[in-house]
Coordinates of C-alpha atoms in Angstrom, one line a residue:
M239 CA 0.1 0.1 0.0
T240 CA 1.3 3.5 -1.0
Q241 CA 2.1 6.0 1.8
A242 CA -0.9 8.2 0.0
E243 CA -3.0 5.5 1.0
I244 CA -2.2 5.1 4.1
K245 CA -2.4 8.6 5.0
L246 CA -5.6 9.0 3.4
C247 CA -7.0 6.1 5.5
S248 CA -5.6 7.8 8.6
L249 CA -7.3 11.1 7.8
L250 CA -10.6 9.4 7.5
L251 CA -10.4 7.6 10.4
R252 CA -9.8 10.5 12.3
E253 CA -12.5 12.5 11.1
H254 CA -15.4 9.9 11.3
F255 CA -14.3 8.3 14.5
G256 CA -11.7 10.1 16.6
E257 CA -7.8 10.3 17.6
I258 CA -8.0 7.0 19.3
V259 CA -9.5 5.0 16.7
E260 CA -7.1 6.5 14.4
R261 CA -3.9 5.6 16.1
V262 CA -5.1 1.9 16.4
G263 CA -6.1 1.8 12.9
T264 CA -3.0 3.4 11.1
L265 CA -1.1 0.9 13.1
L266 CA -2.9 -1.9 11.7
V267 CA -2.4 -0.6 8.1
R268 CA 1.1 0.0 8.2
A269 CA 2.3 -2.9 10.1
G270 CA -0.4 -5.8 9.2
A271 CA -2.0 -8.2 11.4
Q272 CA -1.0 -7.6 15.5
P273 CA -1.9 -9.2 18.6
L274 CA -3.5 -6.8 21.3
R275 CA -0.5 -6.6 23.3
M276 CA 1.4 -5.3 20.6
L277 CA -1.1 -2.9 19.8
V278 CA -1.1 -1.4 23.5
G279 CA 2.6 -1.3 23.4
D280 CA 3.4 0.3 19.7
T281 CA 0.0 3.1 20.2
G282 CA 1.2 3.9 24.0
L283 CA -2.9 4.1 24.9
S284 CA -4.1 1.9 27.5
L285 CA -5.5 -1.8 27.3
E286 CA -8.9 -0.8 27.8
Q287 CA -8.7 2.3 25.0
V288 CA -7.3 0.0 22.3
K289 CA -10.0 -2.5 23.0
K290 CA -12.5 0.1 22.4
A291 CA -10.9 1.3 19.5
L292 CA -10.7 -2.5 17.9
C293 CA -14.5 -2.7 19.0
V294 CA -15.4 0.3 16.8
L295 CA -13.3 -1.0 14.0
L296 CA -15.1 -4.3 14.2
Q297 CA -18.2 -3.2 14.4
H298 CA -17.9 -1.1 11.2
N299 CA -16.4 -3.6 9.2
L300 CA -12.8 -1.9 9.3
A301 CA -11.2 -4.5 10.8
T302 CA -11.1 -8.2 10.9
F303 CA -9.7 -10.7 13.5
Q304 CA -8.3 -14.6 12.9
L305 CA -6.6 -17.5 14.8
P306 CA -2.9 -17.9 13.7
K307 CA -1.2 -21.1 14.2
R308 CA 0.8 -20.1 17.0
G309 CA -2.0 -19.5 19.0
G310 CA -3.7 -16.0 20.2
V311 CA -5.7 -13.6 18.5
E312 CA -4.4 -11.4 15.8
Y313 CA -6.2 -7.8 14.0
E314 CA -5.9 -7.1 10.9
A315 CA -7.4 -4.0 9.2
R316 CA -9.1 -3.3 6.0
A317 CA -7.6 -0.4 4.4
E318 CA -9.6 -1.1 1.1
R319 CA -12.9 -0.8 3.1
V320 CA -11.9 2.0 4.8
L321 CA -11.5 3.7 1.5
R322 CA -14.8 3.0 0.8
V323 CA -16.0 5.8 3.4
L324 CA -15.2 8.2 0.5
R325 CA -18.1 6.6 -1.2
Y326 CA -20.7 6.8 1.3
P327 CA -22.6 9.7 -0.1
R328 CA -23.0 8.0 -3.6
Y329 CA -24.3 5.0 -2.0
I330 CA -26.9 7.0 0.3
Y331 CA -28.1 9.0 -3.1
A332 CA -28.4 5.7 -4.9
A333 CA -30.6 4.3 -2.4
K334 CA -32.6 7.5 -2.6
T335 CA -33.1 7.1 -6.2
L336 CA -34.3 4.1 -6.1
Y337 CA -36.5 3.7 -2.8
G338 CA -36.9 7.3 -1.7
D339 CA -36.5 9.1 1.5
T340 CA -37.4 5.9 3.5
G341 CA -34.7 3.6 1.8
E342 CA -32.2 6.5 1.8
L343 CA -32.5 6.9 5.5
L344 CA -32.2 3.0 6.3
V345 CA -28.9 3.1 4.3
E346 CA -27.4 5.9 6.1
E347 CA -28.4 4.6 9.6
L348 CA -26.8 1.2 8.7
L349 CA -24.0 3.4 7.3
L350 CA -23.4 5.2 10.3
N351 CA -24.0 2.4 12.9
G352 CA -22.3 -0.3 10.7
K353 CA -24.3 -2.9 11.9
M354 CA -27.9 -2.8 13.0
T355 CA -30.8 -5.2 13.6
M356 CA -33.8 -4.6 11.5
S357 CA -36.4 -3.5 14.1
A358 CA -33.9 -0.9 15.6
A359 CA -33.4 0.3 11.9
V360 CA -37.2 0.8 11.2
R361 CA -37.9 2.5 14.5
K362 CA -34.9 4.8 14.1
V363 CA -36.1 5.8 10.5
A364 CA -39.7 6.1 11.4
D365 CA -38.6 8.4 14.1
R366 CA -36.6 10.6 12.0
L367 CA -39.4 10.7 9.3
T368 CA -42.3 11.9 11.8
E369 CA -39.7 14.7 13.0
T370 CA -39.6 16.2 9.3
M371 CA -43.7 15.9 8.4
E372 CA -45.6 18.7 9.1
D373 CA -49.2 19.1 10.4
G374 CA -49.0 16.4 13.0
R375 CA -48.7 13.3 10.7
T376 CA -46.8 10.4 11.6
M377 CA -44.9 7.5 10.1
D378 CA -46.2 3.9 10.2
Y379 CA -43.7 1.3 10.9
A380 CA -45.1 -1.1 8.3
D381 CA -44.1 1.4 5.7
V382 CA -40.7 1.7 6.7
S383 CA -40.4 -2.2 7.3
S384 CA -41.9 -3.1 3.4
T385 CA -38.8 -0.4 2.3
F386 CA -36.6 -2.6 4.4
V387 CA -37.8 -5.7 2.5
R388 CA -37.3 -4.3 -0.8
L389 CA -33.7 -3.6 0.1
A390 CA -33.0 -7.0 1.3
D391 CA -34.6 -8.3 -2.1
T392 CA -32.1 -6.5 -4.4
H393 CA -29.2 -7.5 -2.2
L394 CA -28.8 -3.6 -1.2
V395 CA -28.6 -4.9 2.9
Q396 CA -27.6 -8.3 3.9
R397 CA -27.6 -10.3 7.1
C398 CA -23.9 -10.5 9.3
P399 CA -22.5 -13.5 10.1
L400 CA -23.6 -15.0 13.2
L401 CA -22.5 -17.5 16.2
P402 CA -23.4 -21.0 15.5
E403 CA -26.7 -22.3 17.4
T404 CA -24.6 -25.2 18.8
P405 CA -21.0 -24.7 19.7
Q406 CA -19.0 -27.9 18.6
G407 CA -15.9 -28.2 21.1
P408 CA -14.4 -26.1 24.1
P409 CA -14.6 -22.3 23.2
G410 CA -11.6 -20.9 21.8
P411 CA -10.0 -17.6 22.1
A412 CA -11.9 -16.0 19.6
P413 CA -15.4 -17.0 18.4
T414 CA -15.8 -18.8 15.2
L415 CA -18.8 -16.5 12.7
V416 CA -20.8 -18.8 10.1
L417 CA -22.9 -17.1 7.3
D418 CA -25.6 -19.4 5.8
E419 CA -25.6 -17.9 2.2
K420 CA -29.4 -19.3 1.4
E421 CA -30.7 -17.1 4.6
M422 CA -28.1 -14.0 4.0
Y423 CA -31.2 -12.2 2.6
T424 CA -34.1 -13.4 4.2
V425 CA -36.0 -10.9 6.4
P426 CA -37.2 -12.3 9.5
R427 CA -41.3 -11.6 10.3
L428 CA -41.6 -9.2 12.8
N429 CA -44.6 -7.5 14.3
L430 CA -43.8 -4.1 14.0
S431 CA -47.0 -1.8 14.8
G432 CA -46.7 1.5 15.3
R433 CA -45.9 4.9 14.1
G434 CA -42.7 6.8 14.7
K435 CA -42.6 9.1 17.9
R436 CA -41.4 12.8 18.1
R437 CA -38.7 13.9 20.7
R438 CA -39.8 15.3 24.1
S439 CA -36.8 17.0 25.2
C440 CA -39.1 20.4 26.3
E441 CA -41.2 18.1 28.6
E442 CA -38.3 16.4 30.0
E443 CA -36.9 19.6 31.2
E444 CA -40.0 20.7 32.2
E445 CA -40.5 18.1 34.6
G446 CA -37.0 18.1 35.8
E447 CA -36.5 14.5 35.5
P448 CA -35.7 12.6 32.7
R449 CA -38.6 10.2 32.0
A450 CA -35.9 7.2 31.4
K451 CA -35.2 7.4 35.3
K452 CA -38.8 7.7 36.3
Q453 CA -39.7 4.3 34.3
K454 CA -36.3 2.9 35.8
A455 CA -37.3 3.8 39.4
D456 CA -41.1 2.6 38.9
G457 CA -39.8 -0.6 37.4
E458 CA -41.3 0.1 33.9
G459 CA -38.4 0.4 32.0
S460 CA -37.9 -3.3 31.4
E461 CA -39.2 -4.2 27.7
P462 CA -38.9 -7.8 26.2
P463 CA -36.1 -8.2 23.6
P464 CA -37.5 -7.8 20.2
E465 CA -38.2 -10.8 17.9
D466 CA -35.1 -10.2 15.8
D467 CA -32.3 -10.1 18.6
G468 CA -29.2 -11.2 17.1
I469 CA -30.0 -10.8 13.7
Y470 CA -28.0 -7.9 12.3
W471 CA -27.9 -6.2 9.5
Q472 CA -24.9 -4.4 7.2
V473 CA -25.0 -2.6 3.4
N474 CA -23.7 -4.9 0.7
L475 CA -21.0 -2.5 -1.0
E476 CA -20.3 -4.9 -3.9
R477 CA -24.0 -4.6 -4.8
F478 CA -24.0 -1.2 -4.9
H479 CA -21.0 -1.1 -7.4
Q480 CA -22.4 -3.4 -9.4
H481 CA -25.3 -1.0 -9.8
F482 CA -23.1 1.6 -10.8
R483 CA -21.4 -0.5 -13.3
D484 CA -24.9 -1.4 -15.0
Q485 CA -25.9 2.4 -14.9
A486 CA -22.4 3.0 -16.8
I487 CA -23.0 0.1 -19.2
V488 CA -26.8 1.5 -19.9
S489 CA -25.7 4.9 -20.5
A490 CA -23.1 3.9 -22.7
V491 CA -25.3 1.9 -24.7
A492 CA -27.8 5.2 -25.1
N493 CA -25.1 7.1 -26.2
R494 CA -24.1 4.8 -28.9
M495 CA -27.7 3.8 -30.5
D496 CA -30.9 5.2 -28.9
Q497 CA -33.0 5.2 -25.7
T498 CA -34.8 2.1 -26.8
S499 CA -31.6 -0.1 -26.9
S500 CA -30.4 1.3 -23.5
E501 CA -33.8 0.0 -22.0
I502 CA -33.5 -3.3 -23.4
V503 CA -30.0 -3.6 -21.8
R504 CA -31.4 -2.2 -18.6
T505 CA -34.1 -4.8 -18.7
M506 CA -31.5 -7.9 -18.9
L507 CA -29.7 -6.4 -16.3
R508 CA -32.2 -6.0 -14.0
M509 CA -33.3 -9.5 -14.6
S510 CA -30.1 -11.1 -14.0
E511 CA -28.7 -8.5 -11.0
V512 CA -29.9 -11.0 -8.6
T513 CA -28.9 -14.5 -10.2
T514 CA -25.3 -13.1 -11.6
A515 CA -22.3 -12.6 -9.0
S516 CA -20.6 -9.0 -8.9
G517 CA -17.1 -10.7 -10.7
A518 CA -18.8 -12.8 -13.2
P519 CA -17.9 -12.0 -17.0
Y520 CA -21.2 -12.5 -18.4
T521 CA -24.7 -12.3 -17.3
Q522 CA -27.0 -15.4 -17.1
P523 CA -28.6 -16.1 -20.6
L524 CA -32.0 -14.8 -21.4
S525 CA -34.4 -15.9 -23.9
S526 CA -36.0 -13.2 -26.4
N527 CA -39.7 -14.2 -25.0
E528 CA -38.4 -13.6 -21.4
I529 CA -37.0 -10.2 -22.6
F530 CA -40.3 -9.4 -24.5
R531 CA -42.2 -10.4 -21.3
S532 CA -40.3 -7.9 -18.8
L533 CA -40.0 -5.0 -20.9
P534 CA -41.6 -1.6 -19.3
A535 CA -45.3 -0.9 -19.9
G536 CA -44.4 2.1 -21.4
Y537 CA -42.4 0.9 -24.2
N538 CA -44.8 -0.6 -26.8
I539 CA -42.6 -2.4 -29.0
S540 CA -43.5 -5.8 -31.1
K541 CA -41.4 -8.8 -30.8
Q542 CA -39.9 -8.5 -34.3
V543 CA -38.9 -5.0 -33.6
L544 CA -36.9 -6.5 -30.2
D545 CA -35.6 -9.4 -32.1
Q546 CA -34.4 -6.7 -35.0
Y547 CA -33.0 -4.4 -31.5
L548 CA -31.1 -7.5 -30.1
T549 CA -29.6 -8.5 -33.4
L550 CA -28.4 -5.1 -34.0
L551 CA -26.6 -4.9 -30.5
A552 CA -25.0 -8.8 -30.9
D553 CA -23.5 -7.2 -34.3
D554 CA -22.3 -4.3 -32.7
P555 CA -18.3 -4.1 -32.7
L556 CA -18.4 -3.2 -29.0
E557 CA -20.0 -6.6 -28.3
F558 CA -21.9 -5.4 -25.3
V559 CA -24.6 -8.0 -25.8
G560 CA -23.9 -11.2 -27.0
K561 CA -25.8 -14.6 -28.4
S562 CA -25.1 -17.7 -27.3
G563 CA -28.0 -19.8 -28.3
D564 CA -30.9 -20.2 -30.5
S565 CA -33.4 -21.7 -28.2
G566 CA -36.7 -19.4 -26.9
G567 CA -36.2 -17.3 -29.9
G568 CA -32.7 -16.7 -29.0
M569 CA -30.6 -16.6 -25.4
Y570 CA -28.9 -13.4 -25.0
T571 CA -26.3 -12.3 -22.3
V572 CA -24.5 -8.9 -21.2
N573 CA -20.7 -9.1 -21.6
L574 CA -19.5 -7.5 -18.7
H575 CA -15.9 -7.5 -19.0
K576 CA -15.8 -6.5 -22.3
A577 CA -18.2 -3.6 -21.5
L578 CA -16.1 -2.6 -18.8
A579 CA -12.8 -2.7 -20.7
S580 CA -14.7 -0.6 -23.8
L581 CA -15.7 2.3 -21.2
A582 CA -12.5 2.1 -19.3
T583 CA -10.6 2.5 -23.0
A584 CA -12.9 5.3 -23.9
T585 CA -12.4 7.0 -20.6
L586 CA -8.6 7.0 -21.2
E587 CA -8.9 8.2 -24.7
S588 CA -10.9 11.4 -23.6
I589 CA -8.1 12.1 -20.6
V590 CA -5.5 11.9 -23.3
E591 CA -7.4 14.2 -26.1
E592 CA -8.5 16.8 -23.1
R593 CA -5.1 17.2 -22.0
F594 CA -2.8 16.8 -25.1
G595 CA -5.1 17.3 -28.3
S596 CA -6.9 15.0 -30.8
R597 CA -3.3 14.0 -32.5
C598 CA -1.7 12.6 -29.2
A599 CA -5.3 10.8 -28.8
R600 CA -5.0 9.8 -32.2
I601 CA -1.4 8.0 -31.4
F602 CA -2.4 6.7 -27.7
R603 CA -5.4 4.9 -29.6
L604 CA -3.5 3.3 -32.1
L605 CA -1.1 2.1 -29.6
L606 CA -4.1 0.7 -27.9
R607 CA -4.7 -1.1 -30.5
K608 CA -1.0 -2.4 -31.6
K609 CA 0.6 -2.6 -28.5
H610 CA 3.9 -2.3 -29.5
L611 CA 4.9 0.2 -32.5
E612 CA 8.4 1.8 -33.8
Q613 CA 8.3 5.4 -34.2
K614 CA 8.6 5.2 -38.0
Q615 CA 5.6 2.8 -37.7
V616 CA 3.8 5.5 -35.3
E617 CA 4.5 8.1 -38.0
D618 CA 2.8 6.3 -41.0
F619 CA 0.0 4.7 -39.6
A620 CA -1.3 8.0 -37.4
M621 CA -0.2 10.2 -40.7
I622 CA 1.5 12.7 -38.9
P623 CA 4.8 14.4 -39.5
A624 CA 8.0 13.0 -37.8
K625 CA 8.6 16.0 -36.0
E626 CA 5.5 16.5 -34.8
A627 CA 4.7 12.9 -33.7
K628 CA 8.4 12.9 -31.8
E629 CA 7.0 15.7 -30.0
M630 CA 3.9 14.3 -29.0
L631 CA 5.2 11.4 -28.5
Y632 CA 7.8 12.9 -25.7
R633 CA 5.4 14.7 -24.4
M634 CA 3.1 11.3 -23.6
L635 CA 6.3 10.0 -22.5
S636 CA 7.3 12.4 -19.8
E637 CA 3.7 12.2 -18.6
N638 CA 3.9 8.4 -18.3
F639 CA 0.9 7.5 -20.5
V640 CA 3.2 5.6 -23.0
A641 CA 6.8 3.4 -22.4
L642 CA 9.8 3.2 -24.2
Q643 CA 11.3 -0.4 -24.5
V644 CA 14.5 -1.1 -26.2
R645 CA 14.4 -4.1 -28.7
V646 CA 17.0 -6.6 -27.7
G647 CA 18.7 -7.8 -31.0
G648 CA 16.9 -5.6 -33.5
A649 CA 18.7 -3.7 -36.5
G650 CA 20.6 -0.8 -35.1
G651 CA 19.2 -1.2 -31.6
A652 CA 15.8 0.1 -32.7
S653 CA 13.1 1.1 -30.1
S654 CA 9.3 0.5 -29.8
V655 CA 6.7 2.7 -27.9
H656 CA 4.3 0.9 -25.9
R657 CA 2.7 0.5 -22.6
G658 CA 5.2 -0.9 -20.5
A659 CA 8.6 -0.5 -18.7
A660 CA 11.2 1.7 -19.8
H661 CA 15.0 0.2 -20.6
P662 CA 17.5 3.0 -20.6
P663 CA 20.3 2.6 -23.2
V664 CA 23.8 1.6 -21.9
S665 CA 26.4 4.4 -22.6
P666 CA 29.9 3.3 -23.5
P667 CA 32.5 3.8 -21.0
P668 CA 34.6 7.1 -21.6
F669 CA 37.6 6.8 -24.2
P670 CA 40.1 9.4 -24.6
S671 CA 40.9 11.0 -28.3
P672 CA 44.4 10.1 -29.8
G673 CA 45.2 13.6 -29.8
D674 CA 44.9 14.0 -25.9
P675 CA 48.1 15.0 -24.8
Q676 CA 47.2 13.4 -21.6
D677 CA 46.7 9.8 -23.4
P678 CA 49.1 7.5 -21.7
R679 CA 48.7 4.9 -24.9
P680 CA 51.5 4.8 -27.3
R681 CA 50.9 7.1 -30.6
A682 CA 51.0 5.2 -33.9
L683 CA 49.9 5.3 -37.2
P684 CA 46.7 4.2 -37.2
H685 CA 46.8 1.8 -40.6
L686 CA 49.7 -0.2 -39.1
L687 CA 48.0 -1.1 -35.7
P688 CA 45.5 -3.5 -36.6
L689 CA 48.1 -5.6 -38.4
H690 CA 50.4 -6.3 -35.3
R691 CA 48.4 -4.7 -32.3
Q692 CA 52.1 -3.2 -31.0
R693 CA 53.5 0.1 -30.9
P694 CA 55.7 0.3 -34.1
G695 CA 58.1 2.6 -32.3
L696 CA 59.1 -0.6 -30.2
R697 CA 60.3 -2.8 -32.9
T698 CA 63.2 -2.4 -35.5
N699 CA 61.2 -3.6 -38.6
A700 CA 57.4 -2.9 -38.4
A701 CA 56.7 -2.7 -41.8
A702 CA 57.9 -5.9 -42.6
P703 CA 54.6 -7.7 -42.1
L704 CA 52.7 -5.2 -44.4
L705 CA 55.2 -5.6 -47.1
Q706 CA 55.2 -9.6 -47.1
E707 CA 51.2 -9.4 -47.5
R708 CA 51.6 -7.5 -50.3
G709 CA 54.1 -9.9 -52.0
Q710 CA 57.2 -8.4 -51.5
P711 CA 60.4 -9.9 -49.5
D712 CA 62.0 -8.4 -46.6
G713 CA 64.5 -6.0 -48.0
A714 CA 62.8 -5.5 -51.4
A715 CA 62.1 -2.4 -52.8
P716 CA 59.0 -0.4 -51.0
V717 CA 55.7 0.1 -52.8
R718 CA 55.6 3.7 -54.2
D719 CA 52.4 5.5 -53.7
Q720 CA 50.5 7.9 -56.2
R721 CA 52.6 11.1 -55.0
E722 CA 56.1 9.6 -55.8
Q723 CA 54.8 8.0 -59.1
E724 CA 53.6 11.4 -59.9
A725 CA 57.1 12.7 -59.1
A726 CA 58.8 10.3 -61.3
G727 CA 56.1 11.0 -64.3
E728 CA 55.0 7.2 -64.2
V729 CA 51.2 8.0 -63.9
A730 CA 49.9 8.0 -67.3
A731 CA 48.0 11.1 -68.7
G732 CA 44.7 8.7 -69.0
G733 CA 44.9 9.6 -65.0
G734 CA 44.0 5.6 -63.8
H735 CA 44.1 4.7 -60.2
P736 CA 47.3 4.4 -59.0
G737 CA 46.4 1.0 -57.6
F738 CA 45.6 -0.5 -60.5
H739 CA 47.7 -1.6 -63.4
A740 CA 47.4 -2.3 -67.1
G741 CA 44.1 -4.6 -67.4
H742 CA 42.9 -3.4 -64.2
G743 CA 42.4 0.3 -64.2
R744 CA 40.4 1.2 -67.5
G745 CA 41.1 4.9 -67.6
G746 CA 44.8 4.4 -66.5
G747 CA 48.0 3.8 -69.1
A748 CA 50.2 0.8 -69.7
A749 CA 52.5 2.2 -67.1
A750 CA 53.7 -0.9 -65.9
G751 CA 54.7 -2.6 -68.9
D752 CA 52.7 -5.4 -70.3
R753 CA 51.8 -7.2 -66.8
G754 CA 48.1 -7.5 -66.5
D755 CA 48.2 -8.4 -62.8
D756 CA 49.4 -6.9 -59.5
H757 CA 51.0 -9.7 -57.8
G758 CA 54.5 -10.3 -56.9
P759 CA 57.3 -7.5 -57.2
R760 CA 57.1 -4.9 -59.8
A761 CA 59.8 -4.2 -62.2
A762 CA 60.8 -0.5 -63.1
A763 CA 58.3 1.5 -65.1
A764 CA 60.9 3.1 -67.5
G765 CA 64.3 1.3 -66.6
E766 CA 67.1 0.9 -64.2
P767 CA 68.3 4.6 -64.4
Q768 CA 65.0 6.0 -63.3
T769 CA 64.8 3.8 -60.3
Q770 CA 68.2 4.6 -59.2
R771 CA 66.8 8.4 -59.6
Q772 CA 63.4 7.5 -57.5
Q773 CA 65.7 5.3 -54.7
A774 CA 68.0 8.8 -54.5
G775 CA 64.9 10.8 -54.2
R776 CA 63.5 8.6 -51.5
Q777 CA 66.8 8.5 -49.6
R778 CA 67.0 12.5 -49.7
E779 CA 63.1 13.0 -48.5
P780 CA 63.0 13.0 -45.1
G781 CA 60.4 10.6 -43.1
G782 CA 60.1 8.2 -46.3
R783 CA 59.1 4.6 -46.1
D784 CA 62.7 3.4 -45.6
D785 CA 62.3 5.3 -42.5
L786 CA 59.1 3.3 -41.4
R787 CA 60.5 0.0 -42.3
A788 CA 63.5 1.1 -40.0
G789 CA 61.3 1.5 -37.2
V790 CA 61.6 5.4 -37.2
L791 CA 58.9 8.0 -37.1
H792 CA 59.5 11.6 -38.7
P793 CA 58.1 14.2 -36.8
Q794 CA 56.0 15.4 -40.3
H795 CA 54.1 11.8 -40.0
H796 CA 53.7 12.2 -36.5
Q797 CA 51.9 15.0 -36.8
E798 CA 49.7 13.8 -39.7
A799 CA 49.1 10.6 -37.4
L800 CA 47.7 13.0 -34.6

């Protein structure tokens, strides 16, 4: 649980139940299940205060108790139920919409008290309604009782677990509560006769002594226990959530199609609201004939029109309604999970559109459908220029609406945009440049390093492997480059590549004689005297290739290498 949720639970407990309950409840939310002695030690409260705080939490279903294997009793907070306190006004308003003021006050009393008997709730609500009535009118207990029965029939209220009538074995450190699902929504038959009463605080002040004390003194205050003593009721929050879900589905169908389609879906949901579990993926199958008989009286549509509407709903791409059979005119169900997924997707798209604009919503909708896309694919599919697509993706990425994942093993380390975890790229370690004066490595010519992986300055014949690979034995005349050949006049006017001879370079002349290959040692182009002049020129030229063969690096070449 996050720190924000824990802080919110603490504030809710303090506002509704006080500081003592807030300290005990916050400790249970943070630390988990705790025994009583640990709660007393950690909170710094007295034993009686901790016990009363636990009673309040258990009364409102905000905590539970369990028997661990090591013995004793441990108490655990229900943080998700504490956060449901924020929805109490919505539960009350829904009850008022469905069952009027009487249903509103019944649900409000059950939420305020946690658990109540039916007789106590009926009397309390009747008294509250009587106080609001004018002209001396009063509220009958029977009317309030009938509304309570309707709440139980629609599963908006339910019984609380009870102690077993015949305990099995010796009593343990904590009672074991039993709940019979068959009687969970069964209302006991009560003989509640009477009307609501108004408060008489003014008369009690005039008499000087409260009436309750007089009855106790006279021995008249003892009343028989109610008929439903020990049967407690509570609000079924899951059923309210199911009602909210159904209302959202009906509203979505009305917006997509028309009011008649939404009323058909509402009828299907109302027929299966009691028989379908809150977490079921779809409702119970209903035949077309059953749906036609259950339609409201105000919708005078024929059976043929109903079948057309059901076929239209079943063929809709959103698949809110599905067809599961052909018996009874056709069996239809409401796909609850698909409907909720469509509603959630539409909500996300609207949020993105309001915050980033319609083009970002188009990209977000595309990613929802395709799951994973590269940046180039996003630009092509969304038909948005590359620059704008990059900016929009970055904005949504910075707000955590989309995520970036590096595709391992892809061409060039390609990345795809999707809704998942991001993997940051690994940067290479820093490496000094060759011209850095602080670089401790040996400074050598780059074209010689791949051959021997050693510093050429430390070897006496560093260029020998290069000459052997080109077909020249050690000690032969070195290979001349283009500049030397141009100085000697060996390159023909045709301008062939200096590395090609006759037969290889199309534009070059036959400067190398009649040889059509470049294998083995080459002969002089114009005879021995010209070769000697070239050798003499190379000896006079500082930093020639003879110096390289001897392992000497001239300063001019040193600067070129740097």
